[in-house]
C-alpha cells in the first residue's frame, strides 16, 4: 500500500497550518462515527479534543494517522492511565469507509499495539459500536459475559476484533432520553421523590454546581471519582485503578472549560460533609445534546435512593439553565440492573450497544 502511517503531531492551537493534520484526523474520526450511528452527535470537534491531547498528566495519549495523497484515511489512538500499577492500554482504530477491506485497519492496530507494548502494558482493550438499526442483523450472535444483551458477530467492529484475537469482555447499552418540554414533569417527580423518601434521604444534603466544584468538596469528590474506575460493574474487563486528588479534579474541570463544554453536577453530601454520591451532565458547545457521564453512589451510602434523586435534580437543573438541550445520551453496563432501572424509569430508550474487547 502506498500509504504513510505516522504519529500525529499535536498543535498548539487550531486554525493554523500546523493544525491541519490534527483537524483532518478529527474529521476522519467523525466520519467513522457517522458510518456507525448515522449521525455525528457522538463525535467530538477539534476544539473539544485538543485540550485532551495537550494535557496528558494523568492519561497518556498517542495517535497515529494514515495518509494517502494528502488525505487522512485511517486513524488509531492509544490511551493509558499513568498510575504506577496500571497494566492496560485502550486502543481505537478507524478507517474511511471507501478504504476498508484492504488491510489498513490491521496495520493501524499493529502500530497501536506496538506502542502499548513499548509502555509495558500487557493488556490491550478497545470498543466497537452497533447502532439500534443494525442490532438485530441476522447471523451468529455474541452474548454479553454478564447481562442479557448480545450483538451480531458479523458487525464491522466485532468481526475485526475477533479476527485479531480479542475477546468480548462487556456490553454496554447506549441509551437516549428526550428532555424537550419535560422540565415541569421532572420538577414534579423530584418533589414527589423527596417527599416519599422523607427521613431516608433527609440525612443527605443535595447540592449542585456548574463547571467547578466547591473547594471544600474537592478531596472527597476525588475519592468518588477514583471509585468510578473500580466500583461499577465491569463484566470480564480488567481495569486499572485511577489515582485521584483535588488537583486532578481541577485539571479535568479546566480541560472541559477549555474545550467549550459546560458541566452540570449534582452531589449528595453526607452528614460528615463528604461527597456520598454525584452525577454529572456534559454539555458540548454547538450541540443540542447532553451526555450523562459519571453517576456513582459510594458503597456505604447505597440504599437511600440517592441515584434517582441526583439524576432528577440534574435534569431539573438542565431544563432551568439550558432549555435548548433536546436529548441526553448515556452508556451503562448491560449487567448494571440498578442504574438501568433508574434510566428506564426516567424514559431512556435503547439506541444501540457498545462492546468492550480485551486481549492479554
One Martini backbone bead per residue (centre of mass of N, CA, C, O) as a GRO file, in nm:
protein
  360
    1UNK     BB    1   0.095   0.037   0.023
    2UNK     BB    2   0.055   0.393  -0.051
    3UNK     BB    3   0.103   0.451   0.279
    4UNK     BB    4   0.116   0.686   0.552
    5UNK     BB    5   0.228   0.611   0.881
    6UNK     BB    6   0.193   0.846   1.155
    7UNK     BB    7   0.240   1.044   1.391
    8UNK     BB    8   0.061   1.279   1.564
    9UNK     BB    9   0.050   1.612   1.564
   10UNK     BB   10   0.029   1.858   1.821
   11UNK     BB   11  -0.106   2.152   1.849
   12UNK     BB   12  -0.138   2.459   1.995
   13UNK     BB   13  -0.347   2.544   1.765
   14UNK     BB   14  -0.601   2.633   1.572
   15UNK     BB   15  -0.602   2.743   1.234
   16UNK     BB   16  -0.330   2.624   1.138
   17UNK     BB   17  -0.099   2.465   0.957
   18UNK     BB   18  -0.021   2.275   1.205
   19UNK     BB   19  -0.342   2.172   1.234
   20UNK     BB   20  -0.432   2.006   0.984
   21UNK     BB   21  -0.388   1.711   1.073
   22UNK     BB   22  -0.566   1.714   1.322
   23UNK     BB   23  -0.829   1.800   1.178
   24UNK     BB   24  -0.837   1.551   0.989
   25UNK     BB   25  -0.850   1.338   1.209
   26UNK     BB   26  -1.119   1.436   1.334
   27UNK     BB   27  -1.289   1.409   1.077
   28UNK     BB   28  -1.255   1.106   1.045
   29UNK     BB   29  -1.373   1.026   1.315
   30UNK     BB   30  -1.656   1.135   1.243
   31UNK     BB   31  -1.703   0.955   0.997
   32UNK     BB   32  -1.695   0.689   1.150
   33UNK     BB   33  -1.929   0.747   1.338
   34UNK     BB   34  -2.140   0.792   1.111
   35UNK     BB   35  -2.119   0.499   0.991
   36UNK     BB   36  -2.260   0.381   1.249
   37UNK     BB   37  -2.504   0.601   1.345
   38UNK     BB   38  -2.593   0.841   1.127
   39UNK     BB   39  -2.423   1.044   1.308
   40UNK     BB   40  -2.244   1.322   1.511
   41UNK     BB   41  -2.310   1.334   1.825
   42UNK     BB   42  -2.044   1.152   1.925
   43UNK     BB   43  -1.864   1.363   1.807
   44UNK     BB   44  -1.571   1.543   1.828
   45UNK     BB   45  -1.421   1.829   1.821
   46UNK     BB   46  -1.126   1.982   1.801
   47UNK     BB   47  -1.174   2.174   2.049
   48UNK     BB   48  -1.229   1.931   2.245
   49UNK     BB   49  -0.961   1.750   2.197
   50UNK     BB   50  -0.705   1.919   2.241
   51UNK     BB   51  -0.695   1.925   2.558
   52UNK     BB   52  -0.660   1.615   2.586
   53UNK     BB   53  -0.380   1.605   2.441
   54UNK     BB   54  -0.221   1.833   2.604
   55UNK     BB   55  -0.326   1.685   2.874
   56UNK     BB   56  -0.105   1.414   3.007
   57UNK     BB   57  -0.079   1.367   3.325
   58UNK     BB   58  -0.296   1.110   3.353
   59UNK     BB   59  -0.349   1.067   3.036
   60UNK     BB   60  -0.231   0.899   2.784
   61UNK     BB   61  -0.144   0.991   2.431
   62UNK     BB   62  -0.155   0.821   2.101
   63UNK     BB   63  -0.140   0.905   1.760
   64UNK     BB   64  -0.244   0.780   1.432
   65UNK     BB   65  -0.193   0.841   1.078
   66UNK     BB   66  -0.334   0.791   0.754
   67UNK     BB   67  -0.191   0.853   0.426
   68UNK     BB   68  -0.342   0.966   0.100
   69UNK     BB   69  -0.282   1.212  -0.079
   70UNK     BB   70  -0.336   1.410   0.185
   71UNK     BB   71  -0.530   1.195   0.305
   72UNK     BB   72  -0.722   1.095   0.569
   73UNK     BB   73  -0.792   0.724   0.617
   74UNK     BB   74  -0.664   0.682   0.914
   75UNK     BB   75  -0.692   0.567   1.267
   76UNK     BB   76  -0.513   0.583   1.588
   77UNK     BB   77  -0.540   0.506   1.948
   78UNK     BB   78  -0.376   0.565   2.269
   79UNK     BB   79  -0.466   0.483   2.606
   80UNK     BB   80  -0.340   0.574   2.946
   81UNK     BB   81  -0.268   0.515   3.259
   82UNK     BB   82  -0.013   0.663   3.484
   83UNK     BB   83  -0.002   0.463   3.684
   84UNK     BB   84   0.215   0.239   3.831
   85UNK     BB   85  -0.011  -0.015   3.819
   86UNK     BB   86  -0.064  -0.008   3.531
   87UNK     BB   87  -0.166  -0.244   3.244
   88UNK     BB   88  -0.336  -0.078   3.042
   89UNK     BB   89  -0.470  -0.027   2.703
   90UNK     BB   90  -0.642   0.187   2.478
   91UNK     BB   91  -0.791   0.112   2.158
   92UNK     BB   92  -0.836   0.287   1.843
   93UNK     BB   93  -1.002   0.224   1.519
   94UNK     BB   94  -1.005   0.384   1.182
   95UNK     BB   95  -1.173   0.376   0.856
   96UNK     BB   96  -1.248   0.462   0.570
   97UNK     BB   97  -1.496   0.334   0.389
   98UNK     BB   98  -1.335   0.333   0.097
   99UNK     BB   99  -1.069   0.171   0.258
  100UNK     BB  100  -1.178  -0.094   0.312
  101UNK     BB  101  -1.041  -0.426   0.288
  102UNK     BB  102  -0.690  -0.365   0.281
  103UNK     BB  103  -0.540  -0.367   0.586
  104UNK     BB  104  -0.526  -0.098   0.750
  105UNK     BB  105  -0.639  -0.171   1.028
  106UNK     BB  106  -0.415  -0.375   1.097
  107UNK     BB  107  -0.179  -0.172   1.087
  108UNK     BB  108  -0.285   0.020   1.305
  109UNK     BB  109  -0.305  -0.186   1.530
  110UNK     BB  110  -0.007  -0.267   1.536
  111UNK     BB  111   0.097   0.013   1.608
  112UNK     BB  112  -0.059   0.042   1.876
  113UNK     BB  113   0.041  -0.216   2.016
  114UNK     BB  114   0.340  -0.140   2.014
  115UNK     BB  115   0.306   0.103   2.197
  116UNK     BB  116   0.190  -0.046   2.440
  117UNK     BB  117   0.439  -0.226   2.483
  118UNK     BB  118   0.642   0.014   2.527
  119UNK     BB  119   0.482   0.073   2.813
  120UNK     BB  120   0.417  -0.220   2.951
  121UNK     BB  121   0.149  -0.331   2.829
  122UNK     BB  122  -0.044  -0.647   2.867
  123UNK     BB  123  -0.323  -0.491   2.812
  124UNK     BB  124  -0.579  -0.472   2.564
  125UNK     BB  125  -0.827  -0.235   2.446
  126UNK     BB  126  -1.171  -0.198   2.306
  127UNK     BB  127  -1.416  -0.054   2.083
  128UNK     BB  128  -1.759  -0.118   1.969
  129UNK     BB  129  -2.039  -0.043   1.750
  130UNK     BB  130  -2.413  -0.067   1.758
  131UNK     BB  131  -2.680   0.015   1.611
  132UNK     BB  132  -3.012  -0.034   1.629
  133UNK     BB  133  -3.058  -0.100   1.320
  134UNK     BB  134  -2.820  -0.352   1.359
  135UNK     BB  135  -2.881  -0.542   1.611
  136UNK     BB  136  -3.077  -0.764   1.433
  137UNK     BB  137  -2.893  -0.904   1.266
  138UNK     BB  138  -2.823  -1.164   1.098
  139UNK     BB  139  -2.686  -1.431   1.271
  140UNK     BB  140  -2.450  -1.457   1.470
  141UNK     BB  141  -2.390  -1.427   1.828
  142UNK     BB  142  -2.292  -1.214   2.103
  143UNK     BB  143  -2.257  -1.258   2.437
  144UNK     BB  144  -2.268  -1.143   2.735
  145UNK     BB  145  -2.095  -1.224   3.011
  146UNK     BB  146  -2.292  -1.013   3.126
  147UNK     BB  147  -2.610  -1.031   3.107
  148UNK     BB  148  -2.851  -1.009   2.806
  149UNK     BB  149  -2.691  -0.919   2.576
  150UNK     BB  150  -2.637  -0.864   2.213
  151UNK     BB  151  -2.443  -0.918   1.908
  152UNK     BB  152  -2.330  -0.919   1.604
  153UNK     BB  153  -2.062  -1.092   1.476
  154UNK     BB  154  -2.070  -0.922   1.186
  155UNK     BB  155  -1.987  -0.673   1.286
  156UNK     BB  156  -1.740  -0.476   1.209
  157UNK     BB  157  -1.594  -0.455   1.490
  158UNK     BB  158  -1.627  -0.750   1.580
  159UNK     BB  159  -1.479  -0.898   1.349
  160UNK     BB  160  -1.213  -0.753   1.390
  161UNK     BB  161  -1.155  -0.841   1.681
  162UNK     BB  162  -1.167  -1.149   1.638
  163UNK     BB  163  -0.938  -1.167   1.421
  164UNK     BB  164  -0.731  -1.031   1.661
  165UNK     BB  165  -0.789  -1.187   1.952
  166UNK     BB  166  -1.042  -1.079   2.083
  167UNK     BB  167  -1.250  -1.038   2.365
  168UNK     BB  168  -1.553  -1.034   2.509
  169UNK     BB  169  -1.611  -0.834   2.813
  170UNK     BB  170  -1.846  -0.618   2.728
  171UNK     BB  171  -2.169  -0.462   2.755
  172UNK     BB  172  -2.326  -0.161   2.640
  173UNK     BB  173  -2.576   0.064   2.679
  174UNK     BB  174  -2.729   0.283   2.452
  175UNK     BB  175  -2.893   0.581   2.559
  176UNK     BB  176  -3.198   0.783   2.531
  177UNK     BB  177  -3.329   1.125   2.606
  178UNK     BB  178  -3.607   1.319   2.599
  179UNK     BB  179  -3.641   1.678   2.727
  180UNK     BB  180  -3.855   1.818   2.585
  181UNK     BB  181  -4.087   1.973   2.791
  182UNK     BB  182  -3.998   1.832   3.105
  183UNK     BB  183  -3.951   2.012   3.354
  184UNK     BB  184  -4.213   1.986   3.525
  185UNK     BB  185  -4.195   1.683   3.551
  186UNK     BB  186  -3.924   1.676   3.706
  187UNK     BB  187  -4.014   1.846   3.942
  188UNK     BB  188  -4.240   1.657   4.038
  189UNK     BB  189  -4.067   1.404   4.078
  190UNK     BB  190  -3.873   1.524   4.285
  191UNK     BB  191  -4.079   1.602   4.502
  192UNK     BB  192  -4.197   1.318   4.539
  193UNK     BB  193  -3.935   1.176   4.619
  194UNK     BB  194  -3.870   1.345   4.870
  195UNK     BB  195  -4.136   1.283   5.019
  196UNK     BB  196  -4.117   0.968   5.019
  197UNK     BB  197  -3.833   0.943   5.168
  198UNK     BB  198  -3.761   1.145   5.371
  199UNK     BB  199  -3.558   1.033   5.617
  200UNK     BB  200  -3.378   0.862   5.419
  201UNK     BB  201  -3.261   1.157   5.285
  202UNK     BB  202  -3.220   1.384   5.510
  203UNK     BB  203  -2.908   1.333   5.576
  204UNK     BB  204  -2.887   1.458   5.291
  205UNK     BB  205  -2.723   1.695   5.089
  206UNK     BB  206  -2.813   1.882   4.818
  207UNK     BB  207  -2.586   1.974   4.546
  208UNK     BB  208  -2.487   2.226   4.302
  209UNK     BB  209  -2.297   2.275   3.986
  210UNK     BB  210  -2.083   2.471   3.761
  211UNK     BB  211  -1.773   2.326   3.652
  212UNK     BB  212  -1.706   2.402   3.974
  213UNK     BB  213  -1.611   2.294   4.264
  214UNK     BB  214  -1.613   2.313   4.577
  215UNK     BB  215  -1.344   2.327   4.772
  216UNK     BB  216  -1.457   2.143   5.020
  217UNK     BB  217  -1.507   1.882   4.803
  218UNK     BB  218  -1.251   1.777   4.654
  219UNK     BB  219  -1.141   1.533   4.812
  220UNK     BB  220  -1.409   1.356   4.807
  221UNK     BB  221  -1.450   1.371   4.503
  222UNK     BB  222  -1.193   1.214   4.431
  223UNK     BB  223  -1.285   0.950   4.557
  224UNK     BB  224  -1.531   0.915   4.370
  225UNK     BB  225  -1.375   0.907   4.105
  226UNK     BB  226  -1.206   0.655   4.170
  227UNK     BB  227  -1.459   0.465   4.197
  228UNK     BB  228  -1.541   0.467   3.891
  229UNK     BB  229  -1.302   0.256   3.813
  230UNK     BB  230  -1.424   0.002   4.022
  231UNK     BB  231  -1.743  -0.019   4.105
  232UNK     BB  232  -1.862  -0.080   3.859
  233UNK     BB  233  -1.956  -0.284   3.630
  234UNK     BB  234  -1.711  -0.506   3.421
  235UNK     BB  235  -1.729  -0.787   3.391
  236UNK     BB  236  -1.434  -0.908   3.208
  237UNK     BB  237  -1.284  -0.655   3.287
  238UNK     BB  238  -0.970  -0.509   3.307
  239UNK     BB  239  -0.881  -0.269   3.551
  240UNK     BB  240  -0.766   0.039   3.646
  241UNK     BB  241  -0.657   0.228   3.872
  242UNK     BB  242  -0.722   0.558   3.999
  243UNK     BB  243  -0.553   0.860   4.069
  244UNK     BB  244  -0.695   1.092   4.302
  245UNK     BB  245  -0.725   1.449   4.332
  246UNK     BB  246  -0.777   1.778   4.341
  247UNK     BB  247  -0.602   1.839   4.090
  248UNK     BB  248  -0.752   1.646   3.895
  249UNK     BB  249  -1.023   1.777   3.907
  250UNK     BB  250  -0.930   2.057   3.805
  251UNK     BB  251  -0.816   1.958   3.535
  252UNK     BB  252  -1.086   1.857   3.418
  253UNK     BB  253  -1.230   2.127   3.430
  254UNK     BB  254  -1.034   2.283   3.247
  255UNK     BB  255  -1.070   2.114   2.992
  256UNK     BB  256  -1.371   2.159   2.954
  257UNK     BB  257  -1.357   2.466   2.926
  258UNK     BB  258  -1.159   2.471   2.685
  259UNK     BB  259  -1.371   2.290   2.509
  260UNK     BB  260  -1.673   2.421   2.573
  261UNK     BB  261  -1.783   2.279   2.824
  262UNK     BB  262  -2.057   2.201   3.019
  263UNK     BB  263  -2.097   2.127   3.377
  264UNK     BB  264  -2.335   1.931   3.552
  265UNK     BB  265  -2.372   1.904   3.911
  266UNK     BB  266  -2.465   1.648   4.151
  267UNK     BB  267  -2.476   1.617   4.515
  268UNK     BB  268  -2.425   1.412   4.800
  269UNK     BB  269  -2.415   1.501   5.144
  270UNK     BB  270  -2.294   1.402   5.419
  271UNK     BB  271  -2.287   1.465   5.756
  272UNK     BB  272  -1.953   1.491   5.731
  273UNK     BB  273  -1.917   1.645   5.427
  274UNK     BB  274  -1.915   1.426   5.222
  275UNK     BB  275  -1.912   1.257   4.928
  276UNK     BB  276  -2.164   1.013   4.842
  277UNK     BB  277  -2.259   1.147   4.561
  278UNK     BB  278  -2.274   1.164   4.190
  279UNK     BB  279  -2.357   1.373   3.899
  280UNK     BB  280  -2.309   1.420   3.530
  281UNK     BB  281  -2.330   1.677   3.278
  282UNK     BB  282  -2.242   1.711   2.934
  283UNK     BB  283  -2.202   2.025   2.734
  284UNK     BB  284  -2.165   2.083   2.430
  285UNK     BB  285  -2.093   2.276   2.191
  286UNK     BB  286  -2.285   2.296   1.916
  287UNK     BB  287  -2.538   2.156   2.078
  288UNK     BB  288  -2.841   1.967   2.189
  289UNK     BB  289  -2.673   1.781   2.353
  290UNK     BB  290  -2.628   1.543   2.621
  291UNK     BB  291  -2.407   1.387   2.874
  292UNK     BB  292  -2.399   1.108   3.067
  293UNK     BB  293  -2.190   1.049   3.303
  294UNK     BB  294  -2.128   1.026   3.594
  295UNK     BB  295  -2.256   0.774   3.836
  296UNK     BB  296  -2.236   0.766   4.203
  297UNK     BB  297  -2.262   0.544   4.487
  298UNK     BB  298  -2.134   0.491   4.769
  299UNK     BB  299  -2.149   0.214   4.949
  300UNK     BB  300  -2.243   0.337   5.242
  301UNK     BB  301  -2.497   0.503   5.063
  302UNK     BB  302  -2.677   0.286   4.993
  303UNK     BB  303  -3.043   0.265   4.984
  304UNK     BB  304  -3.158   0.596   4.941
  305UNK     BB  305  -3.207   0.701   4.638
  306UNK     BB  306  -2.976   0.893   4.516
  307UNK     BB  307  -2.962   0.847   4.214
  308UNK     BB  308  -3.244   0.958   4.137
  309UNK     BB  309  -3.224   1.232   4.274
  310UNK     BB  310  -2.978   1.341   4.113
  311UNK     BB  311  -3.093   1.312   3.829
  312UNK     BB  312  -3.337   1.493   3.869
  313UNK     BB  313  -3.186   1.747   3.959
  314UNK     BB  314  -3.025   1.771   3.686
  315UNK     BB  315  -3.270   1.795   3.499
  316UNK     BB  316  -3.370   2.055   3.619
  317UNK     BB  317  -3.111   2.217   3.574
  318UNK     BB  318  -3.110   2.189   3.269
  319UNK     BB  319  -3.390   2.323   3.210
  320UNK     BB  320  -3.317   2.601   3.352
  321UNK     BB  321  -3.030   2.667   3.191
  322UNK     BB  322  -3.077   2.461   2.908
  323UNK     BB  323  -3.353   2.444   2.706
  324UNK     BB  324  -3.210   2.354   2.422
  325UNK     BB  325  -3.196   2.078   2.519
  326UNK     BB  326  -3.312   1.751   2.388
  327UNK     BB  327  -3.075   1.534   2.463
  328UNK     BB  328  -2.972   1.225   2.625
  329UNK     BB  329  -2.671   1.038   2.678
  330UNK     BB  330  -2.587   0.687   2.762
  331UNK     BB  331  -2.371   0.452   2.946
  332UNK     BB  332  -2.431   0.096   3.029
  333UNK     BB  333  -2.405  -0.178   3.178
  334UNK     BB  334  -2.586  -0.462   3.114
  335UNK     BB  335  -2.558  -0.552   3.440
  336UNK     BB  336  -2.677  -0.265   3.547
  337UNK     BB  337  -2.974  -0.278   3.681
  338UNK     BB  338  -3.007  -0.029   3.859
  339UNK     BB  339  -2.936   0.200   3.653
  340UNK     BB  340  -3.131   0.106   3.432
  341UNK     BB  341  -3.390   0.145   3.596
  342UNK     BB  342  -3.365   0.447   3.626
  343UNK     BB  343  -3.356   0.520   3.324
  344UNK     BB  344  -3.626   0.390   3.243
  345UNK     BB  345  -3.800   0.562   3.439
  346UNK     BB  346  -3.712   0.834   3.280
  347UNK     BB  347  -3.706   0.728   2.946
  348UNK     BB  348  -3.497   0.560   2.844
  349UNK     BB  349  -3.364   0.439   2.530
  350UNK     BB  350  -3.257   0.234   2.296
  351UNK     BB  351  -2.963   0.290   2.051
  352UNK     BB  352  -2.748   0.065   2.143
  353UNK     BB  353  -2.413  -0.087   2.130
  354UNK     BB  354  -2.122  -0.147   2.340
  355UNK     BB  355  -1.806  -0.296   2.295
  356UNK     BB  356  -1.570  -0.470   2.495
  357UNK     BB  357  -1.225  -0.537   2.443
  358UNK     BB  358  -0.976  -0.803   2.503
  359UNK     BB  359  -0.609  -0.851   2.543
  360UNK     BB  360  -0.323  -1.073   2.677
   0.00000   0.00000   0.00000
